[in-house]
mmCIF file of C-alpha atoms and ligand atoms in Angstrom:
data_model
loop_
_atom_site.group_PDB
_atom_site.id
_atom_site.type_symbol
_atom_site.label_atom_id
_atom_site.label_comp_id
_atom_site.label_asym_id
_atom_site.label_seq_id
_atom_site.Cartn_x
_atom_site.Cartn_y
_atom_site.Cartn_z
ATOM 1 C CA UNK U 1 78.685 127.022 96.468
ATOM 2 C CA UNK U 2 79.192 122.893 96.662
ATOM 3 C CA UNK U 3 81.409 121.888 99.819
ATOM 4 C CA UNK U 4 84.332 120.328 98.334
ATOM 5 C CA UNK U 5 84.441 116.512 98.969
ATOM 6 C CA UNK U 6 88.061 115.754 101.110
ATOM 7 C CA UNK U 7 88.875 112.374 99.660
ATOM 8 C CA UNK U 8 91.852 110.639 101.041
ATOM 9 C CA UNK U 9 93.862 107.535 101.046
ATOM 10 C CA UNK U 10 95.704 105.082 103.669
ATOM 11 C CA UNK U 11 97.843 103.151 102.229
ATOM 12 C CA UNK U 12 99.780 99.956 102.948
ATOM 13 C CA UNK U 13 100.868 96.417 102.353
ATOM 14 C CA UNK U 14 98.633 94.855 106.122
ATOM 15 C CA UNK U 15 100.463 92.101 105.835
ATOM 16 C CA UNK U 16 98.204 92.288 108.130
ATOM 17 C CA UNK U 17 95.839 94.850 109.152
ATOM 18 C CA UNK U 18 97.091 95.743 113.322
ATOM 19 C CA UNK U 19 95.291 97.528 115.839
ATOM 20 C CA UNK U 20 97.408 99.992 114.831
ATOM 21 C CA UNK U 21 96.166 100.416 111.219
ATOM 22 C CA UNK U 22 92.967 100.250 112.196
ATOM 23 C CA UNK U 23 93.345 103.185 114.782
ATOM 24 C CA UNK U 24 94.559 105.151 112.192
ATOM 25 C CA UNK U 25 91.349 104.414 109.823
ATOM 26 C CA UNK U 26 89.236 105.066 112.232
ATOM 27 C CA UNK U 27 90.385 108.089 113.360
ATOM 28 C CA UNK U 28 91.193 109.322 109.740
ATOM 29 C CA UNK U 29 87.363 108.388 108.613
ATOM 30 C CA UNK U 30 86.481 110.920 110.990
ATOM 31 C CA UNK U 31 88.821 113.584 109.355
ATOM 32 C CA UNK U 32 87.865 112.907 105.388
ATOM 33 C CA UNK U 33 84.425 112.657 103.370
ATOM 34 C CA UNK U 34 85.797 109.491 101.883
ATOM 35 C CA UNK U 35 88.708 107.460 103.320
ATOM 36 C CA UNK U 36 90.371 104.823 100.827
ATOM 37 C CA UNK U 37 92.202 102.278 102.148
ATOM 38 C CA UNK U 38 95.006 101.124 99.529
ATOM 39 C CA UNK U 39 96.169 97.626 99.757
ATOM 40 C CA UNK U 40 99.218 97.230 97.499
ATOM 41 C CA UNK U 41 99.221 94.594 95.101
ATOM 42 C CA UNK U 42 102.655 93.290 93.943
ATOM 43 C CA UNK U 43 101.770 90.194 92.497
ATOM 44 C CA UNK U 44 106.554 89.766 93.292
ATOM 45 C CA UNK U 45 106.424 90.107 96.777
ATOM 46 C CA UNK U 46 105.119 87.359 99.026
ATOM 47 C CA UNK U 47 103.666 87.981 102.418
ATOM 48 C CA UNK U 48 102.266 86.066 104.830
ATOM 49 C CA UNK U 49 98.692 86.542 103.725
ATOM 50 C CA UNK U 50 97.732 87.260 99.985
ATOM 51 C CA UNK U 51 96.161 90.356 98.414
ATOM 52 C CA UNK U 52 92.836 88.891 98.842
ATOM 53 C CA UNK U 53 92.822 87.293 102.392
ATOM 54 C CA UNK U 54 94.654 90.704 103.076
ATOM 55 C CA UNK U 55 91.454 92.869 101.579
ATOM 56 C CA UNK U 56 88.851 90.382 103.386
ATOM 57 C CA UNK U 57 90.676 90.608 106.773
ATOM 58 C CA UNK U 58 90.448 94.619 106.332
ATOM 59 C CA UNK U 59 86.964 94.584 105.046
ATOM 60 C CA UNK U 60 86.135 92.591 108.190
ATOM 61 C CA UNK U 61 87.659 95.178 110.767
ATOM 62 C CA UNK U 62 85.884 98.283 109.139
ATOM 63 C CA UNK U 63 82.485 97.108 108.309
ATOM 64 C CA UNK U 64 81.252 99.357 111.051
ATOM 65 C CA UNK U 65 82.838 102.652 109.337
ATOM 66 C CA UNK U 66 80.390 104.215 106.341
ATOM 67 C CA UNK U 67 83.074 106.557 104.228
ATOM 68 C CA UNK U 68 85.867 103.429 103.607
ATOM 69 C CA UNK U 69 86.407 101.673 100.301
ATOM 70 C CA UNK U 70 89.050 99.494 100.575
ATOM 71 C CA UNK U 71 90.887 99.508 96.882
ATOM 72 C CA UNK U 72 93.948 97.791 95.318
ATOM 73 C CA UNK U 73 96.936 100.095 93.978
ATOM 74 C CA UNK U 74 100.336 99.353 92.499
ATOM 75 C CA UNK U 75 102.646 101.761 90.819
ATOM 76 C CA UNK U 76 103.242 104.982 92.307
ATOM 77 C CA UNK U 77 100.694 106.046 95.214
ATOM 78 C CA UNK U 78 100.450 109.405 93.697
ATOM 79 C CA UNK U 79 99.490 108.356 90.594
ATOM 80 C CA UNK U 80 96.623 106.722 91.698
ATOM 81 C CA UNK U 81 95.436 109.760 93.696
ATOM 82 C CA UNK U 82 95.423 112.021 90.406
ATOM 83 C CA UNK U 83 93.320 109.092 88.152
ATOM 84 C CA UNK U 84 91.020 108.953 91.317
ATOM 85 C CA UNK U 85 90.562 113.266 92.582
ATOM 86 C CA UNK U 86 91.878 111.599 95.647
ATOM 87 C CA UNK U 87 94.235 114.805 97.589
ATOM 88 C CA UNK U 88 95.536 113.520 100.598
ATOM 89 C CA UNK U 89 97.854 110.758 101.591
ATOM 90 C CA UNK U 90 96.901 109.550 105.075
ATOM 91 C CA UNK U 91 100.411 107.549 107.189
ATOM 92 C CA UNK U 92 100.730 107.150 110.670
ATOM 93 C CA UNK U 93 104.214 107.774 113.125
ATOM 94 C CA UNK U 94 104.997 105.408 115.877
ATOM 95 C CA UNK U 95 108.276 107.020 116.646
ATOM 96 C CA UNK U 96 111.223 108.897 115.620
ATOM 97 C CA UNK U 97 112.710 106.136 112.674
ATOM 98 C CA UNK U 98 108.967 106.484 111.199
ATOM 99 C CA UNK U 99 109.226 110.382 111.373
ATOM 100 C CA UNK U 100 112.342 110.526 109.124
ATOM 101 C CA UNK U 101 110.957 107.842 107.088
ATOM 102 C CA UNK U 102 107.501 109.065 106.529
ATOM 103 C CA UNK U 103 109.012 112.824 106.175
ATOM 104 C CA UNK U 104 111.171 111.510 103.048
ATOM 105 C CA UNK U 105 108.205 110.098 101.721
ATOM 106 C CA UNK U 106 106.084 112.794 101.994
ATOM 107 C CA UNK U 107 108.933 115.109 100.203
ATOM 108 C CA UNK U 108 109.209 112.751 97.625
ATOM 109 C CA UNK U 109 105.572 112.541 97.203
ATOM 110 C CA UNK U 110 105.429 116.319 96.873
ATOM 111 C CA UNK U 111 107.805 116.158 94.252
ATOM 112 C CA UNK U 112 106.292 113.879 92.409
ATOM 113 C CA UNK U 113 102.900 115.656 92.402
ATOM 114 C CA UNK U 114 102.947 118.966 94.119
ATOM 115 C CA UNK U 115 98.885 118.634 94.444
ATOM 116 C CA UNK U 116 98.837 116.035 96.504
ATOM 117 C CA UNK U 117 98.883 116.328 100.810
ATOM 118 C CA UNK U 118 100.438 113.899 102.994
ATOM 119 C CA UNK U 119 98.628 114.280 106.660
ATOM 120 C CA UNK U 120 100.665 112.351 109.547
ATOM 121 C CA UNK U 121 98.949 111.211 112.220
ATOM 122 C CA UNK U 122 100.736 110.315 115.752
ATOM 123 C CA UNK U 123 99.750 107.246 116.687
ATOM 124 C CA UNK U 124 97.960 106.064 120.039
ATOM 125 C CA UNK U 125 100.384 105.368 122.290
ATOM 126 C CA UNK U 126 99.180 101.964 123.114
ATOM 127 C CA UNK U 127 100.207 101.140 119.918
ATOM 128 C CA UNK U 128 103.390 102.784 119.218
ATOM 129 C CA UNK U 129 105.265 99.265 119.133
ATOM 130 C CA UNK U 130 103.216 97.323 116.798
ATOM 131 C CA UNK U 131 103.625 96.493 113.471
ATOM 132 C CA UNK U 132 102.561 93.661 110.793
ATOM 133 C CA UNK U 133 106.588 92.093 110.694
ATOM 134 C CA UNK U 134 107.151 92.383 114.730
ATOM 135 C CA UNK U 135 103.407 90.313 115.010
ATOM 136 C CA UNK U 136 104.785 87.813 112.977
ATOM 137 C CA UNK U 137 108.172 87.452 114.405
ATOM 138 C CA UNK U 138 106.822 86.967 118.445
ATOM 139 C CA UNK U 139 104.185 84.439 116.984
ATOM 140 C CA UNK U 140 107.014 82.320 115.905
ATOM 141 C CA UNK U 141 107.496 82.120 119.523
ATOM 142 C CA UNK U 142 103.732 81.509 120.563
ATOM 143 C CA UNK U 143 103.490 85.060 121.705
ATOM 144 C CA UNK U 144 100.022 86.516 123.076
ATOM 145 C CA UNK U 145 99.363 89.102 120.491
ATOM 146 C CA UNK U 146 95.375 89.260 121.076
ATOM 147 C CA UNK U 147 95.910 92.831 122.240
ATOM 148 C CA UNK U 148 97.689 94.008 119.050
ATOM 149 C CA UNK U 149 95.640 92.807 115.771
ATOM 150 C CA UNK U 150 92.060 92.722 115.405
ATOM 151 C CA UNK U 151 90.167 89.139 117.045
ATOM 152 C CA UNK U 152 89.394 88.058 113.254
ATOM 153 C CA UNK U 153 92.811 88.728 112.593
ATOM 154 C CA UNK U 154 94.467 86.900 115.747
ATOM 155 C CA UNK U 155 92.355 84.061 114.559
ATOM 156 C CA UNK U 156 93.212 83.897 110.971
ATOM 157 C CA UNK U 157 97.040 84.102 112.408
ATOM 158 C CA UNK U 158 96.310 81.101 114.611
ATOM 159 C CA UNK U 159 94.561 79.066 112.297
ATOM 160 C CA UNK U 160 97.792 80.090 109.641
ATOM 161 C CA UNK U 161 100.640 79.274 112.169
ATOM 162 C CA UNK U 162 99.234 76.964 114.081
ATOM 163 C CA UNK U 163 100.377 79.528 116.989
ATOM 164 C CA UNK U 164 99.338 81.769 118.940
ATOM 165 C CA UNK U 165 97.456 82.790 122.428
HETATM 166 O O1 LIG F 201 102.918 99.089 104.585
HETATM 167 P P1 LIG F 201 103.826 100.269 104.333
HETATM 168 O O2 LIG F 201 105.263 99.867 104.234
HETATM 169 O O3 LIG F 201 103.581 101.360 105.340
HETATM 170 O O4 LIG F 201 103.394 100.870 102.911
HETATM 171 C C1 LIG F 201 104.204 101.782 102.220
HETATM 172 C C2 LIG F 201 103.536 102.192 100.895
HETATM 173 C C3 LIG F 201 102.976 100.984 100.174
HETATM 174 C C4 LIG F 201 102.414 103.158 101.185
HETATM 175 C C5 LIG F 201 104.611 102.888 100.031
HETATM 176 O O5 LIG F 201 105.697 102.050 99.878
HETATM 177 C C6 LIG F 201 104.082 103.283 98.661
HETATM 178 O O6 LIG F 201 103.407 104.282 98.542
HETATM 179 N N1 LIG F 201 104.367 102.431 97.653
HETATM 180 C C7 LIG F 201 103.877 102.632 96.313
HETATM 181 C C8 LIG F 201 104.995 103.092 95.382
HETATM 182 C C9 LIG F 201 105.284 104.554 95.622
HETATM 183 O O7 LIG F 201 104.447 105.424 95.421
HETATM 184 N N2 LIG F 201 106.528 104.814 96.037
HETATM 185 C C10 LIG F 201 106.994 106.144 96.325
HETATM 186 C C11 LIG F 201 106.860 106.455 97.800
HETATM 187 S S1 LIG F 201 107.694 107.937 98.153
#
């Protein structure tokens, strides 16, 4: 009998990609056959980096990992999974606001496709306080953030802002 092939999906806007992301995605790649990394493309909301330089500075941090595909979605997240025999949604928890957050997701998600898995991962402690808005907010202020994104990422900030350590 053919092993069945466990295709799943991270999803996100990495506005950009953190160390935090990237734990996830590399721990999650060791979990799944095929990991897809889902970088939403709303052509009506403006971040600080766009779809593209968002894809390229994720392409850049995985390049070592073998099972990702990095892929564009928009729409509903489940929806995408069922045109693509993708079964598992893949979201990380920092703390207890993401728990609620990502536990209303996940019941919506089952509503809206029964099929479809969401697996939480906790995320490394050393990264519990990071995300892609706080970066950008203590970089207004020249903050050191080298320990909390990616180096091709810290310099693609720097060279953006203008600031930086
Ligand atoms: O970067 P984020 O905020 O963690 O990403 C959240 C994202 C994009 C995964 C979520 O908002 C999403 O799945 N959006 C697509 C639309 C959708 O399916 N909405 C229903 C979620 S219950």
């Amino acid at each position: 009998m053919n092993k069945k092939i466990r295709k799943a999906i991270f999803a996100g806007s990495f506005d950009p990609i953190t160390n935090g992301h990237l734990d996830i995605i590399c721990r999650a790649s060791k979990i799944f056959d095929e990991l897809r990394i889902g970088v939403l493309h709303n052509p009506n909301k403006k971040g600080m980096f766009t779809f593209e330089e968002r894809v390229e500075l994720i392409e850049k941090c995985t390049n070592h990992l073998d099972n990702i595909k990095i892929v564009s979605f928009n729409g509903l997240l489940v929806n995408y999974c069922e045109e693509h025999g993708i079964d598992t949604l893949v979201r990380g928890i920092r703390n207890g606001t993401d728990v609620e957050y990502e536990l209303q997701m996940a019941h919506m998600n089952k509503e809206l496709n029964p099929n479809i898995e969401t697996v939480i991962l906790a995320t490394n402690p050393k990264y519990s306080f990071i995300s892609s808005s706080l970066i950008k907010e203590v970089l207004n202020f020249d903050a050191d953030i080298k320990n909390l994104v990616p180096e091709v990422v810290l310099e693609e900030l720097k060279r953006k802002t203008n600031r930086g350590k």
